[in-house]
Amino acid sequence: MAPRRPREPRESVRSRRRDPQLARSVKRQYGSALPFLTRTPKMLDPERLGDVLRRGPAVKEQVDAFRALDAERRALQHQLDAVRSQRNAANDGMARIADKKSDDFARMRDGLRALSTEVKEGEARLAELEAGARAKLLYLPNAPHASVPDGAGEQENRIVSVWGEKPTFAFAPKDHVDLGVGRGILDFERAAKMSGARFTVVMGKGAKLMRSLLAFMLDVHTERGYTEVWPPVLIKRHAMEGTGQLPKFEDDAFKTSAARPEDEYFLCPTAEVPLTNLHREEILEASALPIRYTAYTACFRAEAGAYGKDTRGMIRQHQFDKVEVVKFVRPETSYAELELLRGDAEEILRRLGLHYRVSLLCSGDLGFSSAKTYDLEVWLPGQDAFREISSCSNFEDFQARRAMIRYRPAPGEKARHVHTLNGSGLAIGRTLVAILEQYQDEDGTIRVPDALVPYTRFDRV
RNA sequence: GGAGGAGUGGCCGAGUGGUCGAAGGCGGCGGUCUUGAAAACCGUUGUGCGAGAGCACCGGGGGUUCGAAUCCCUCCUCCUCCGCCA
C-alpha cells in the first residue's frame, strides 16, 4: 500500500479527502437506501444461481421472492420516471409564465399539483418495494465457489494438507485447563466472579504470553506487507451489515443499550468488521490494490445456541482476542490472494512450531458471507483433536456490495466492486491453548516456543 | 457535557424559491502554437439507473410548496471555544 500523505495539523476536512488511495470519494451517509441494490447482484446471475442453490432448498424461495419484488420495483421505476418527466415539463412551463396571478398560471398550478401528488405516491410505493427487496437480499447468503465441495456439515469438509507431526508424550498429556490452572496462569473461577461463565482470567506468565503472542503475530504480518491498524471495537449497525454479521445473526452479537436507538453499538465480534469497513463507500485506486491490513482486537460473541459446547476451558468464550488480516483485491486475483492469505496465517503456526492441518469447508459448513473458506485446525493433545484456530475466506464481492467498496480499474472506466478476504492470524487464546498442550512436559511445565522467547524473555512456564 | 460555526462536482468556491446538474477558478483530458516543453488561447471534463426517450442525485432522512441546492425539522460528520477525562 502506498504511504498516506502526512496530515497537516490544521488541514480542512475536505482536503483530507485527497487521499492517494482514493480515486473519488463517495458521499453517502449511513442508512441510505440501497447501496448494493443498484444492479442485479452477481449471485443472482443465471450462471451463478446454481451455486447459491447449493446452500440448500430454502435459498430458492429467497431468490424467487427477491426476483418478484425486484421485477415489480423495476416496472414501477419506469412508470414513475414517465410521470416525473411529465411533471418536469409542466414545471418548466410554470417557470416561464411571468404573471403569477393569471388564470393560466392557476390552471397549470392545479395540473402540477395533481402530477406532484402522483409522483409522491409513486415514490412512496417505490421506497416500500426497495426496502422489501433490500431486506430479502440482506438475508441471502453468498454463492459457494465452484471449488467448494458439496456437503451437509463439518464431516464433509476436505482436509487439504497437514503440517508437522503430532507431538509424542511419554505420559498422558493434560488439557490446557489442568495445565493452566496447575501453573497458576488460567483462572476460570475468579473470572466468574466479575463476568460469569465463558470468561477467563489469564495471570502472570500466561498474561505475558498473550501479550507476546499478539505482538509476535502483528510483527510477522507487518513484515510481510500488512499495515497495522488499531480500530474501534464499538461498531454501528450499518458496518455490521456491511460485512454480513447483520441482519441475520443479530442474536450472536452483544450490543450496548442506549436511550436512543441511534446511540446503540455492537461489540466487535471480529476485527474483520472494522477493517473491512475502513473503505466502505469508497472508490479505490487500482494501483493501491491489494490493500492489506492487520489488527489485534478483543472480540465479543454472545454465541447464542452454542450452549453446552466447549463449556470447559477457554476454547469458546464471550470475549476473546484475535489478530486478523484483511485484504482488498482485484476480482481476478482474489483466489490467488486467498491462497497467499492462508499462507500468511499458516506462517504464524509454522513459526510457533504447532502441528496443524488445513481444511476446505464444504458448502454446508461455509459461513453466510463467504464464497470459499479454509479453516486452519491446530492439534490439541489434551482433547485428542484438531480444533479451528483460523478461518480464511474469500468473500468475493459480497461484502463489497453491501459496504459499497469499489475500485476504478483504469482512469475513465466504470468503478467495480473489489473482492474482500480475511483470515484469523491467529486466535490468540486458542494459540495459547495449543502451546500449553503441545509444549507441555511431564511435570506440568510448559516450554515457550523459540519464536516467542524474544518477546516473553522467559523460556518456560 | 455546554456554546457557536460549517458540509455544493477530483479540489477550491458561487448560488437564499422556478429557465440550476449547478457560475468562476484550479486540476485532468484533447487541440492550436512550438524542434520539444512552458506560457497563452480554444474545446472538453461528476455518478447511478435505463435499450432509448428519459429519470435520480448539491452530507443522510423527513417536511413546507404547484415548484427546494436555496425555507423548516431531524440525524450524521467536521471545525472553534469551554468543561471533563485517558
XYZ file of C-alpha atoms (C1' of nucleotides) in Angstrom, chain A residues 10 12-18 24-25 27 29-30 32 38-39 74 78 81 84-85 87-88 91 94-95 100 105 109 112-113 116 120 260 262 406 414-415, chain B residues 7-13 18-19 46-56 58-62 64-68 74-81:
76
model
C -4.999 22.314 10.667
C -9.542 21.117 6.461
C -11.917 18.190 6.388
C -12.445 18.439 2.722
C -8.857 18.497 1.649
C -8.365 15.423 3.775
C -10.366 13.527 1.192
C -7.449 13.930 -1.166
C -13.020 9.708 -5.900
C -14.770 9.933 -2.622
C -20.545 10.862 -0.387
C -24.259 8.961 4.701
C -25.275 5.892 6.544
C -29.308 5.451 2.849
C -28.251 -0.739 -7.910
C -27.705 -3.668 -10.202
C -38.176 -2.034 -11.881
C -40.106 3.064 -15.252
C -39.918 8.131 -14.389
C -41.720 12.618 -13.343
C -40.866 13.571 -16.878
C -44.117 16.876 -14.145
C -40.760 18.339 -15.056
C -42.864 22.744 -14.219
C -44.838 27.316 -14.995
C -41.441 28.847 -14.574
C -48.103 34.598 -11.379
C -50.899 30.141 -14.010
C -50.605 25.006 -10.896
C -48.967 20.286 -11.487
C -50.361 19.656 -8.071
C -46.809 16.019 -7.970
C -45.072 11.365 -4.381
C -31.897 6.363 21.647
C -29.044 5.589 17.057
C -15.206 -0.273 -5.314
C -16.520 2.437 -14.506
C -15.934 1.564 -10.888
C -20.965 20.426 4.848
C -22.267 22.197 -3.137
C -18.754 18.434 -8.833
C -11.482 15.479 -8.494
C -10.199 20.234 -5.466
C -11.426 25.492 -4.188
C -15.708 28.220 -4.394
C -38.564 28.344 -10.762
C -35.133 28.839 -17.086
C -19.470 14.042 -11.985
C -22.208 9.476 -10.587
C -26.027 5.901 -10.853
C -30.478 3.605 -13.268
C -32.499 2.836 -18.262
C -32.302 -0.422 -24.947
C -33.673 4.593 -25.536
C -36.528 8.907 -24.751
C -35.678 9.889 -20.030
C -35.099 9.764 -14.558
C -32.455 10.499 -9.982
C -25.918 19.789 -4.045
C -23.905 15.146 3.684
C -28.497 11.333 5.141
C -33.786 11.244 6.221
C -38.358 13.858 6.625
C -43.455 23.161 3.623
C -44.619 24.487 -1.638
C -47.573 23.890 -7.953
C -42.047 24.004 -7.677
C -36.306 23.242 -2.876
C -34.107 15.844 12.439
C -29.782 12.791 12.114
C -24.619 12.220 10.646
C -19.818 14.265 10.039
C -16.221 18.024 10.661
C -14.277 22.774 12.806
C -13.649 26.535 17.044
C -14.017 27.641 22.246
